Coordinates of C-alpha atoms and ligand atoms in Angstrom, one line a residue:
X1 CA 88.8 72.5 88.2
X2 CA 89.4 75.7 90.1
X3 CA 86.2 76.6 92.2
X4 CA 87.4 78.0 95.1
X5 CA 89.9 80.9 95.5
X6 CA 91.3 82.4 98.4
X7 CA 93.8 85.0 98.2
X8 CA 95.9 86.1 101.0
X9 CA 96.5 90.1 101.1
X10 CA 94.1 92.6 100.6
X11 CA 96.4 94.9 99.3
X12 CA 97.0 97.1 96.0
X13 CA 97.8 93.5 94.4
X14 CA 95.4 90.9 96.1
X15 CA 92.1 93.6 95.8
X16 CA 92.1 94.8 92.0
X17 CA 93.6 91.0 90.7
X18 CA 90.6 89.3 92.6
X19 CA 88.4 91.8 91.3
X20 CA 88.8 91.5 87.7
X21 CA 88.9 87.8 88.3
X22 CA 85.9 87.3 90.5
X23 CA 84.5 90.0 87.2
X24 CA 85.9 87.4 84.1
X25 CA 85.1 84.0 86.5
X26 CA 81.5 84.5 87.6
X27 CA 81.6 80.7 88.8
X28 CA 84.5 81.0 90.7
X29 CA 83.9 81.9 94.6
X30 CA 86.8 83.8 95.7
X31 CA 87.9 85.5 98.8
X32 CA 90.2 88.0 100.1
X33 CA 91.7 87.8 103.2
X34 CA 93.7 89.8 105.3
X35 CA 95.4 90.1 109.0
X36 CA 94.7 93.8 108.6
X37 CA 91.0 93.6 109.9
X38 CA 90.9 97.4 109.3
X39 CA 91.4 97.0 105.6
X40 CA 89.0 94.4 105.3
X41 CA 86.2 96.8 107.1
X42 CA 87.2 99.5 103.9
X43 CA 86.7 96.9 101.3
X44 CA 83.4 96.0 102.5
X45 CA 82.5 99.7 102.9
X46 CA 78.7 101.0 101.5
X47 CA 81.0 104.0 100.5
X48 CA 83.1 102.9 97.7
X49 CA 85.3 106.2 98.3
X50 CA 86.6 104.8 101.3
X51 CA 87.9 101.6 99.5
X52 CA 91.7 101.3 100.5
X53 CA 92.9 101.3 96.8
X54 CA 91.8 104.0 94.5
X55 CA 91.8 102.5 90.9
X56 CA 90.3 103.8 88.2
X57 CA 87.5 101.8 86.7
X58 CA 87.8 99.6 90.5
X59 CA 85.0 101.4 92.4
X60 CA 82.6 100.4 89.5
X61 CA 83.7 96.3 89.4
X62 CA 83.2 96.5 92.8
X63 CA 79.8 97.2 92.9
X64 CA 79.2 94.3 90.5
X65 CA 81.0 91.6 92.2
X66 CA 81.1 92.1 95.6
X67 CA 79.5 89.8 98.3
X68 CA 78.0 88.0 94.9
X69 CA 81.3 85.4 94.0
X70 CA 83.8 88.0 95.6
X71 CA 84.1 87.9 99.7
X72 CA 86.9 90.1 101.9
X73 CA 87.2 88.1 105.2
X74 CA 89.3 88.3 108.0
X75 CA 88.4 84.2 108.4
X76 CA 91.8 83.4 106.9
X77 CA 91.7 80.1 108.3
X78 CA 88.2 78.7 106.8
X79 CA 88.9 80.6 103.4
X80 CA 92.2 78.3 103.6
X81 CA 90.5 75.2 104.3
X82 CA 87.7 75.3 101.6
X83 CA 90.0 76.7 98.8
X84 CA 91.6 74.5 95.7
X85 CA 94.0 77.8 94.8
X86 CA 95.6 79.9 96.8
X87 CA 97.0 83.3 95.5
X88 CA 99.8 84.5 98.1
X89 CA 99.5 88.3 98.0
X90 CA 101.3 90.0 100.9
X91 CA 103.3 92.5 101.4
X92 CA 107.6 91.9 100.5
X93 CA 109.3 94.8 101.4
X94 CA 113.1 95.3 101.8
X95 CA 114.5 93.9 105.2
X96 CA 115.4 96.7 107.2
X97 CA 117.6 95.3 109.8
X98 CA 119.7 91.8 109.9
X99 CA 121.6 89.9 107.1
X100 CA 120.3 91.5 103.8
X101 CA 119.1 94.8 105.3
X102 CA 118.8 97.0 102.6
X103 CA 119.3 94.4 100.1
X104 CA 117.0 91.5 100.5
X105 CA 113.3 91.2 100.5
X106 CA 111.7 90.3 103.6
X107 CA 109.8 87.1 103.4
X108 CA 108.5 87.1 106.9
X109 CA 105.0 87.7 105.4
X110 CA 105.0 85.2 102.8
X111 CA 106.7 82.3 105.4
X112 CA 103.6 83.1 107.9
X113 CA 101.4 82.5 104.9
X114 CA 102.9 79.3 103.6
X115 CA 103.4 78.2 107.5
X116 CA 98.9 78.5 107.5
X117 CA 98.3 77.3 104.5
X118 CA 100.0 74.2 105.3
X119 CA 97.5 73.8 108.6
X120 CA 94.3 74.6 107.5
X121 CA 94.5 73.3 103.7
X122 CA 92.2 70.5 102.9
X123 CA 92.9 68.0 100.2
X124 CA 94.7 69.0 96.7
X125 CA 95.6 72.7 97.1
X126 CA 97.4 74.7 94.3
X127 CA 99.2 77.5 96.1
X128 CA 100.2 80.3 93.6
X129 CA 102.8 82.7 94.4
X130 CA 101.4 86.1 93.5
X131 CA 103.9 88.9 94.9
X132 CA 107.0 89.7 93.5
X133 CA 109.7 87.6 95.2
X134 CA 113.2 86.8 95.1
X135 CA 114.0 84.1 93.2
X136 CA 113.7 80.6 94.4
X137 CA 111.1 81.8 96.7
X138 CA 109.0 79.0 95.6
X139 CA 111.5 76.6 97.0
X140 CA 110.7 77.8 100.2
X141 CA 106.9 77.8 100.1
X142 CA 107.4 74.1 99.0
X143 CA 109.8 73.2 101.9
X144 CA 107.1 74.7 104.2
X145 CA 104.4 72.9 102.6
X146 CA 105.8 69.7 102.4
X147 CA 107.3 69.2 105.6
X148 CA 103.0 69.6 106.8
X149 CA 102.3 67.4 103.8
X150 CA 104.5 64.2 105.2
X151 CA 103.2 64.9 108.4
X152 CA 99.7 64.8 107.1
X153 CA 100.3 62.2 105.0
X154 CA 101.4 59.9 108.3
X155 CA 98.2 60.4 110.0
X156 CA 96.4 59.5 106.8
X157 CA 94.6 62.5 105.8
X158 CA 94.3 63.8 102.3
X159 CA 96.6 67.2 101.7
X160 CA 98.9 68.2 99.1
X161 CA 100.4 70.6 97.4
X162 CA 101.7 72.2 94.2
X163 CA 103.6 75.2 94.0
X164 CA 103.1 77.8 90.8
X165 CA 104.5 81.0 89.7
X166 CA 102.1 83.8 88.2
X167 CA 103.7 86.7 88.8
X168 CA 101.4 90.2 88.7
X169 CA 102.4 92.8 86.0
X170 CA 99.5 95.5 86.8
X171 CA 101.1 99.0 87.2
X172 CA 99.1 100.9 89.4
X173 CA 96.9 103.7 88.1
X174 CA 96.2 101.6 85.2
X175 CA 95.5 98.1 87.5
X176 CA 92.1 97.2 86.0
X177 CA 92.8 98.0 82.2
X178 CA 96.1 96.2 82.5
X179 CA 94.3 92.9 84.3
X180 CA 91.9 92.6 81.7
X181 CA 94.1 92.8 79.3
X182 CA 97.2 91.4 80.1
X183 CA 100.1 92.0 77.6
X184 CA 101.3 88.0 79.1
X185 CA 100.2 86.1 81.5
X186 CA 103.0 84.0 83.0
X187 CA 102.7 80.7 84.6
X188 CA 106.0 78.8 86.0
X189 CA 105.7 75.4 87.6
X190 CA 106.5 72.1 87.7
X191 CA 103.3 70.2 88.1
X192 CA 101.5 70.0 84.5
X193 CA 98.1 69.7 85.6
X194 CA 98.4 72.7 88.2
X195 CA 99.8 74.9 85.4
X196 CA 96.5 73.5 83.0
X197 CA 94.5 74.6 86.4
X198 CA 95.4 77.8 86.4
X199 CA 95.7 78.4 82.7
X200 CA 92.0 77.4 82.0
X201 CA 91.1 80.2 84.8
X202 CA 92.4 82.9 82.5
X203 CA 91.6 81.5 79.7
X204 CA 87.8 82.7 80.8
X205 CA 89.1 86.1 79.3
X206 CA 93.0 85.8 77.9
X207 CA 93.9 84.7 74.5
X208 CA 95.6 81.8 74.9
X209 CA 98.6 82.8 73.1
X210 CA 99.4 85.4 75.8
X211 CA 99.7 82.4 78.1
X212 CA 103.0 81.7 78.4
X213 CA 104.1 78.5 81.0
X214 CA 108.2 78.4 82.1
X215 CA 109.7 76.5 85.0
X216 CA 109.8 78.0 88.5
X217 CA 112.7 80.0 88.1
X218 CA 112.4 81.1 84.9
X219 CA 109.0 83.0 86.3
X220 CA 110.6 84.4 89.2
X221 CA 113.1 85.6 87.5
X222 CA 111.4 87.0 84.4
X223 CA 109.0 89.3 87.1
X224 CA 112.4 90.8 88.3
X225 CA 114.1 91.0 84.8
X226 CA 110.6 93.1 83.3
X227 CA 111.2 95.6 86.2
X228 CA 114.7 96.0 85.6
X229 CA 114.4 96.7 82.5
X230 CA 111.6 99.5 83.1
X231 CA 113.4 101.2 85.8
X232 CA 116.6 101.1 83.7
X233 CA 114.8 102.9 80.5
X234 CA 113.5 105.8 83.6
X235 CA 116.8 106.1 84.8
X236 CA 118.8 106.4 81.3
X237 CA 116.1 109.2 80.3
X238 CA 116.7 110.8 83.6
X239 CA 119.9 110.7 82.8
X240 CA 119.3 112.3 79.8
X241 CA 117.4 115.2 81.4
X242 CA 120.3 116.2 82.8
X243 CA 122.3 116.7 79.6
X244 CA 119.5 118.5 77.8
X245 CA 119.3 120.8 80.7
X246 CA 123.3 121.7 80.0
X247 CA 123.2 121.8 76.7
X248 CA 119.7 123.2 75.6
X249 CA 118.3 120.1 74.1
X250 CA 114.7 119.3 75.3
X251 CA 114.4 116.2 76.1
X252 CA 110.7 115.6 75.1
X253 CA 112.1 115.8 71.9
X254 CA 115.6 113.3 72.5
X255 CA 112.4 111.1 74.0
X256 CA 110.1 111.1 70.7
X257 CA 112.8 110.9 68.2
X258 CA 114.8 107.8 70.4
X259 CA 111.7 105.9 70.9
X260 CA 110.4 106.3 67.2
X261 CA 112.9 103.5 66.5
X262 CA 110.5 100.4 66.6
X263 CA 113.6 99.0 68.4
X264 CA 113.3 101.2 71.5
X265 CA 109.7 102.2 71.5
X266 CA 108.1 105.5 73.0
X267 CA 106.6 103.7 76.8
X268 CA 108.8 104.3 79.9
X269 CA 110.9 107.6 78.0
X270 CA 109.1 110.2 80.4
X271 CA 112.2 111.7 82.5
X272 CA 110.7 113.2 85.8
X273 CA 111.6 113.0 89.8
X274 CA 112.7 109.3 89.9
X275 CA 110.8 106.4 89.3
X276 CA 109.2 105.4 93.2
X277 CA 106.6 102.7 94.3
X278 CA 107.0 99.4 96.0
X279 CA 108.1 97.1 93.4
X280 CA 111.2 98.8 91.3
X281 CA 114.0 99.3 94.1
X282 CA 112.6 96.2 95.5
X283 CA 113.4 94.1 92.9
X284 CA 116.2 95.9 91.3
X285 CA 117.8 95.0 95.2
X286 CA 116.9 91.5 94.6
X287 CA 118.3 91.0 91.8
X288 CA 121.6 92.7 93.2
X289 CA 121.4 90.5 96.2
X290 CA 121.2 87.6 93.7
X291 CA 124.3 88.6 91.9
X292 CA 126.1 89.2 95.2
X293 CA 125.1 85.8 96.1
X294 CA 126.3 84.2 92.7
X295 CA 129.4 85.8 92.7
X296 CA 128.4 88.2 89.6
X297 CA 129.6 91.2 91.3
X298 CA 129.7 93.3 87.7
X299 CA 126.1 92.2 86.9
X300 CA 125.2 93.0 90.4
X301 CA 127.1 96.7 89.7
X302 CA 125.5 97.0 86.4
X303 CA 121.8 96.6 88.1
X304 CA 122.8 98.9 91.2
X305 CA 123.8 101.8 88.6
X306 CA 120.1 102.1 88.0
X307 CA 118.8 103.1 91.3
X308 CA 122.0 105.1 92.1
X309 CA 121.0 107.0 89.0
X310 CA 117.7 107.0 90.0
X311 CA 119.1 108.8 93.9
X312 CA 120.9 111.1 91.8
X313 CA 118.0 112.6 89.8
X314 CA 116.2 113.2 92.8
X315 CA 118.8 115.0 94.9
X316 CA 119.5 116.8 91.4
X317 CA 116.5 118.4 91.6
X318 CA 116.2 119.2 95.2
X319 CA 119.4 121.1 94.5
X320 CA 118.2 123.0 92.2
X321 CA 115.1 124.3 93.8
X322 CA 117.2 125.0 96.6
X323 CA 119.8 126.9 94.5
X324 CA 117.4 128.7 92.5
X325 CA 115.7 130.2 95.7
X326 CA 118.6 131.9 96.1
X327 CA 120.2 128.9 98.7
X328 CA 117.9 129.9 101.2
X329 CA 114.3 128.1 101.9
X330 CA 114.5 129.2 105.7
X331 CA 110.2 129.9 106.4
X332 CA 109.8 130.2 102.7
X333 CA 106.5 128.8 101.8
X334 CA 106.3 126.1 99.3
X335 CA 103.5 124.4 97.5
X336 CA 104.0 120.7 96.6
X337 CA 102.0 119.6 94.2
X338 CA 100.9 115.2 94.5
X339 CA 102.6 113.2 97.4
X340 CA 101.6 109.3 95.6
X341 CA 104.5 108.1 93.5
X342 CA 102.9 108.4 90.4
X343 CA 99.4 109.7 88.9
X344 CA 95.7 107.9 89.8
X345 CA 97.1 105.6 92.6
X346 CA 97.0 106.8 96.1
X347 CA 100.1 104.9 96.8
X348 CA 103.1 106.6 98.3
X349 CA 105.3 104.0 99.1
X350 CA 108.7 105.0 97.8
X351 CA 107.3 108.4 96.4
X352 CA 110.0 111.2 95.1
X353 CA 108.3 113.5 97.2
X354 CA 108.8 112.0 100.8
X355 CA 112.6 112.7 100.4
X356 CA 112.4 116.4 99.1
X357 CA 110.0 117.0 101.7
X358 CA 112.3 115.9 104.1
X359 CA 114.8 118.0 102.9
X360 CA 113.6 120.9 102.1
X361 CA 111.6 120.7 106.4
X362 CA 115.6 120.3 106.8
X363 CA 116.0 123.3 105.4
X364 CA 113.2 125.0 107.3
X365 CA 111.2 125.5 104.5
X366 CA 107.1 126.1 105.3
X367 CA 105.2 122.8 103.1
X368 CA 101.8 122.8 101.8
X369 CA 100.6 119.8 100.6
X370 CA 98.1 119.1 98.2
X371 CA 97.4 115.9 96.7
X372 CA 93.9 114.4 94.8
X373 CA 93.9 111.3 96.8
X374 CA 96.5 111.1 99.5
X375 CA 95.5 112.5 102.9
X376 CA 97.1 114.7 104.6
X377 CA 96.8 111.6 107.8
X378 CA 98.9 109.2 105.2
X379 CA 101.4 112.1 103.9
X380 CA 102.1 112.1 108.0
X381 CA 102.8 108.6 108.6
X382 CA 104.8 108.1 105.4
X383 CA 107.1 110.9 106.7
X384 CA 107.3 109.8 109.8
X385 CA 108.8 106.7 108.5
X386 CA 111.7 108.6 107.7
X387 CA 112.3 111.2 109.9
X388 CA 111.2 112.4 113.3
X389 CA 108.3 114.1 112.3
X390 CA 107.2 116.0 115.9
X391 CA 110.1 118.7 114.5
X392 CA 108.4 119.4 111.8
X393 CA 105.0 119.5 112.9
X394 CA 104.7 123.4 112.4
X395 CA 106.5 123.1 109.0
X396 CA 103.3 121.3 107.3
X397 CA 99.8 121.5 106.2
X398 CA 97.8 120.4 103.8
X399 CA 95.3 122.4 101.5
X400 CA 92.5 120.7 99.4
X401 CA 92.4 123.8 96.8
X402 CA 95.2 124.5 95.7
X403 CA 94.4 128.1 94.6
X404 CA 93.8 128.9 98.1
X405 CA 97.4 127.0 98.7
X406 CA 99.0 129.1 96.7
X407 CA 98.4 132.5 98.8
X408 CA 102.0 134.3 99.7
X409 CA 103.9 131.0 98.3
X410 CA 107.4 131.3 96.9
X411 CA 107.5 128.2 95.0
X412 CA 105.1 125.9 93.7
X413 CA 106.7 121.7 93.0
X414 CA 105.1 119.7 90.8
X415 CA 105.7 116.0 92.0
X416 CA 103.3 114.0 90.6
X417 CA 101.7 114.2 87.2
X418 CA 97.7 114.5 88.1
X419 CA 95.7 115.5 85.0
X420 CA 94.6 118.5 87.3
X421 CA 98.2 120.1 87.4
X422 CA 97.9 120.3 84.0
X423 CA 94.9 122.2 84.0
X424 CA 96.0 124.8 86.7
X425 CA 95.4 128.2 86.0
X426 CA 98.9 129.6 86.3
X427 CA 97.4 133.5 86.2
X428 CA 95.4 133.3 88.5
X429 CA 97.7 131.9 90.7
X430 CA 100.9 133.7 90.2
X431 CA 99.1 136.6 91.3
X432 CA 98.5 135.2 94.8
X433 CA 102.8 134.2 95.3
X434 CA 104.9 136.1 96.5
X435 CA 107.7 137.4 94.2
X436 CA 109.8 136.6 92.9
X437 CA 107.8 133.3 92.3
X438 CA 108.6 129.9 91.0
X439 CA 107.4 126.7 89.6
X440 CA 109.3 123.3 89.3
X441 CA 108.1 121.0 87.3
X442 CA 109.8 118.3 88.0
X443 CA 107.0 115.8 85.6
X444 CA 107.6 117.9 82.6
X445 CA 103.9 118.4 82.5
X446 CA 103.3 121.9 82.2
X447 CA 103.0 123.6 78.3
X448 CA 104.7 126.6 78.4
X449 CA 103.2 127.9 74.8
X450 CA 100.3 128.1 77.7
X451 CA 101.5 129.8 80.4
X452 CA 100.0 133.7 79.2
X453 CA 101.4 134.9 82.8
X454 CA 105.0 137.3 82.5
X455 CA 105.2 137.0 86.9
X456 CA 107.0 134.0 87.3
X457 CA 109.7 131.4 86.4
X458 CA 109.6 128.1 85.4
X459 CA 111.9 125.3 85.8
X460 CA 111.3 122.1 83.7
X461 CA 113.0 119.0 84.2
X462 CA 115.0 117.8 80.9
X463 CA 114.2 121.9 80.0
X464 CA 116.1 123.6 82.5
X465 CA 115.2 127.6 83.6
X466 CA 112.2 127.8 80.5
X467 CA 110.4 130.9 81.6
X468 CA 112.2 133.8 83.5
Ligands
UDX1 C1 105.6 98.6 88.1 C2 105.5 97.8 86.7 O1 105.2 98.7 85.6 C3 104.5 96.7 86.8 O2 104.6 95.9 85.6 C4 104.8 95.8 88.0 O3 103.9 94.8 88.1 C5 104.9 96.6 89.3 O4 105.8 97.7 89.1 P1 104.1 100.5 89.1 O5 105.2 100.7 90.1 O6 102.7 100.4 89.7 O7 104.3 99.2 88.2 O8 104.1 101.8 88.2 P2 104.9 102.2 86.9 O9 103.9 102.8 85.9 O10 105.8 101.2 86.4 O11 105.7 103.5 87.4 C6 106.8 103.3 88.4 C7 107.5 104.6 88.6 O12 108.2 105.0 87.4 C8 106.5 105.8 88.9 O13 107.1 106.5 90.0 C9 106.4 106.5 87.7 O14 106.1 107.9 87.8 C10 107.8 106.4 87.1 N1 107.9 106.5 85.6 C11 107.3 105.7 84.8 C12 108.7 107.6 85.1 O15 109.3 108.4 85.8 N2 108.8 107.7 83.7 C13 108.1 106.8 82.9 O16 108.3 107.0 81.6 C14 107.4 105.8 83.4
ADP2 P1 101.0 94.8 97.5 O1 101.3 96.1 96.8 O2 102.1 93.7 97.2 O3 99.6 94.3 97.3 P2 100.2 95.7 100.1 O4 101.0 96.1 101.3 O5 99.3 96.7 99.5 O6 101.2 95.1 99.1 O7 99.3 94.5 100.6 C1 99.7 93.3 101.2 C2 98.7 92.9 102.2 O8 99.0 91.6 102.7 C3 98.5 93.8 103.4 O9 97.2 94.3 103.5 C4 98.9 93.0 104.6 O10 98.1 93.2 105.8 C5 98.6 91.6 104.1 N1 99.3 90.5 104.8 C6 100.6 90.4 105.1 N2 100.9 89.2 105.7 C7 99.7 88.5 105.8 C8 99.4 87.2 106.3 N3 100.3 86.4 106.8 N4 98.1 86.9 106.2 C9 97.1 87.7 105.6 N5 97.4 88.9 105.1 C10 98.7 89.3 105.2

């Protein structure tokens, strides 16, 4: 029986998932361990604000479990040795340099974690791959592990290992809710009484019919498959948004009536700036990789199509912001409304807004930033990924209230779709722009029936020029 977790990565996968089951398991001891002994400091903060994943609904599970059956250590090595399951939750970004750049994930993180695993294990050790991965990832894992195991096995002591697939499905922004309760959980394996392991652990809160158990592969490969299909739906209603926008169809309507057929269904039909975060190009590449690497070249173009449409909608609307100041941004000052890649995360990793900011600092436009939980520290160092930000350094600031933001501003962007953008009181702020002003809303959040105020224009995605 599992009694003893440790899970490796205190990231946005590794610190809600151990949450909700240190929450659901109160007989399970669990901890979270990381290399980043900064991160582990924030989730054992007093000050639950300065916890390094904002979640809804995390803050107060926190409170309840931690430092009672859930631990975050930076002892990787003793968590290791006195565990019976080991969730592998580390970071699997895109390579950027060497065969696969820009194609394959980067395994570096998960080899290191195999590679100590297999030295400080102790006895029967499930190790569950918990990250998204490339396909036959668990092959390598195994290879890692067993090569320890034989050489354990010849001096005598007692180490194995099994090797299991339970890939994470939690969207961000909705983590917690979507944890405890799962649509699926998905176990893939080989080793029966592993898979019965880890089943009876969810079992504590998941019906049992949502337990579904596959081989290896078939897991990996399902986790990719799901988040190709949910980027493709973004980018064929993106897609869309453009047509409406020529031909004066509004595309919350083409959503609703298209997705009222219980074949499609209304989820993942909300056309916007590009679907971002760290999991969709990622995997969508993977699975393009895998093609390439199978010879399916037309699969593998089928799959790319996605996040080339998903470039185009994105550069679509830099373009028209651009255009509709008159082609010229040169020290025009422009408000940019949420920097995290979508609503109540303060993740930014692949965010819309990183590469219209850049282009539009190209462009020598004047940025404000405002974002509910995204500093103006982090918008820094994600830009600075991407460009050489010491050019620009006079180009940006950041402004907490955005009424105050909005003083002498020429263009207001909605990039992400925080409730509070809804709410904005467009009067009052038109009358601080300069004009003529102008408001993209590039979520489609804003109700125009609403907007009382005759001083500016509006530009809605899937909508085109609305108010003028
Ligand atoms: C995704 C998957 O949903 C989740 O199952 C998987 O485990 C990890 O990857 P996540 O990236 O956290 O989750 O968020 P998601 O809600 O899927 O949104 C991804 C991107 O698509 C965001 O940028 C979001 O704004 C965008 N999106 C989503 C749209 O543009 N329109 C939609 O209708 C839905
Ligand atoms: P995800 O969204 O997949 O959770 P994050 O980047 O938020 O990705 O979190 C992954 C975490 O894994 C990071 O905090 C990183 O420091 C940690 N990590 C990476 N490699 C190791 C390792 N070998 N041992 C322990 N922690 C690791």
């Amino acid at each position: 029986m599992i009694s003893n977790i440790c899970c490796i990565g205190a990231g946005y996968v590794g610190g809600p998932t151990m949450t909700v089951i240190a929450d659901r398991c109160p007989n399970i001891l669990i901890n979270v361990v990381d290399t980043n002994a900064e991160k582990i400091k924030a989730w054992n903060s007093e000050d639950l604000n300065k916890l390094p994943v904002f979640e809804p609904g995390l803050r107060e599970l926190i409170k309840k479990v931690r430092n009672k059956n859930l631990f975050f250590s930076s002892d990787i090595d003793l968590c290791i040795k006195n565990a019976d399951a080991i969730f592998i939750s580390v970071n699997t970004p895109i390579k950027t340099s060497g065969l696969g750049a820009g194609e394959a994930s980067d395994l570096k993180w998960v080899e290191a974690s195999a590679r100590r695993i297999s030295e400080n294990a102790n006895g029967h050790t499930i190790v569950i791959e918990k990250s998204t991965l490339p396909v036959r990832t668990a092959k390598v894992i195994k290879e890692i592990l067993s090569t320890q195991e034989i050489y354990e096995n010849d001096n005598e002591r007692n180490k194995s290992f099994s090797v299991l697939s339970n890939p994470e499905f939690l969207a961000e922004g909705t983590a917690i809710k979507d944890l405890q309760e799962p649509d699926r959980v998905l176990i893939g394996g080989d080793d029966k009484n592993a898979i019965l392991e880890l089943k009876k652990l969810y079992l504590n809160w998941v019906d049992k019919h949502k337990i579904i158990t596959t081989n290896l592969w078939s897991s990996e490969l399902s986790k990719l498959t799901a988040n190709a299909f949910l980027a493709q739906r973004i980018s064929s209603i993106n897609s869309i948004s453009a047509i409406c926008e020529a031909t004066g169809a509004d595309i919350k309507e083409v959503a609703k009536a298209t997705g009222l057929d219980s074949r499609i269904g209304l989820k993942f039909l909300k056309a916007g700036p590009g679907f971002g975060g760290s999991c969709f190009k990622k995997d969508i590449l993977n699975l393009v990789y895998l093609c390439k690497y199978f010879n399916l070249r037309q699969v593998g173009d089928f799959w790319e199509q996605v996040i080339k449409i998903n470039e185009w909608q994105r550069n679509r609307i830099y373009e028209i912001i651009v255009k509709n100041l008159f082609g010229n941004i040169s020290d025009k000052k422009i408000l940019i409304l949420g920097f995290s890649f979508k609503a109540n995360t303060n993740d930014t990793r692949e965010s819309p807004t990183i590469g219209l900011s850049i282009n539009l600092l190209k462009e020598n436009a004047n940025l404000v930033f405002h974002d509910p939980q995204v500093s103006f520290d982090q918008i820094k160092n994600e830009l600075e990924k991407f460009t050489d930000l010491q050019k620009y350094t006079n180009q940006i600031s950041f402004c907490s209230n955005l009424y105050n933001a909005s003083d002498y501003a020429d263009a207001i962007i909605i990039m992400t779709e925080w409730k509070e953008y809804e709410l904005v009181d467009w009067e009052k702020i038109t009358k601080k722009m300069r004009k003529p002003s102008w408001v993209f809303d590039a979520r489609g959040i804003l109700d125009i029936s609403k907007i009382r105020t005759e001083n500016i224009n509006i530009w809605q995605v899937g909508n085109g020029v609305i108010k003028n």
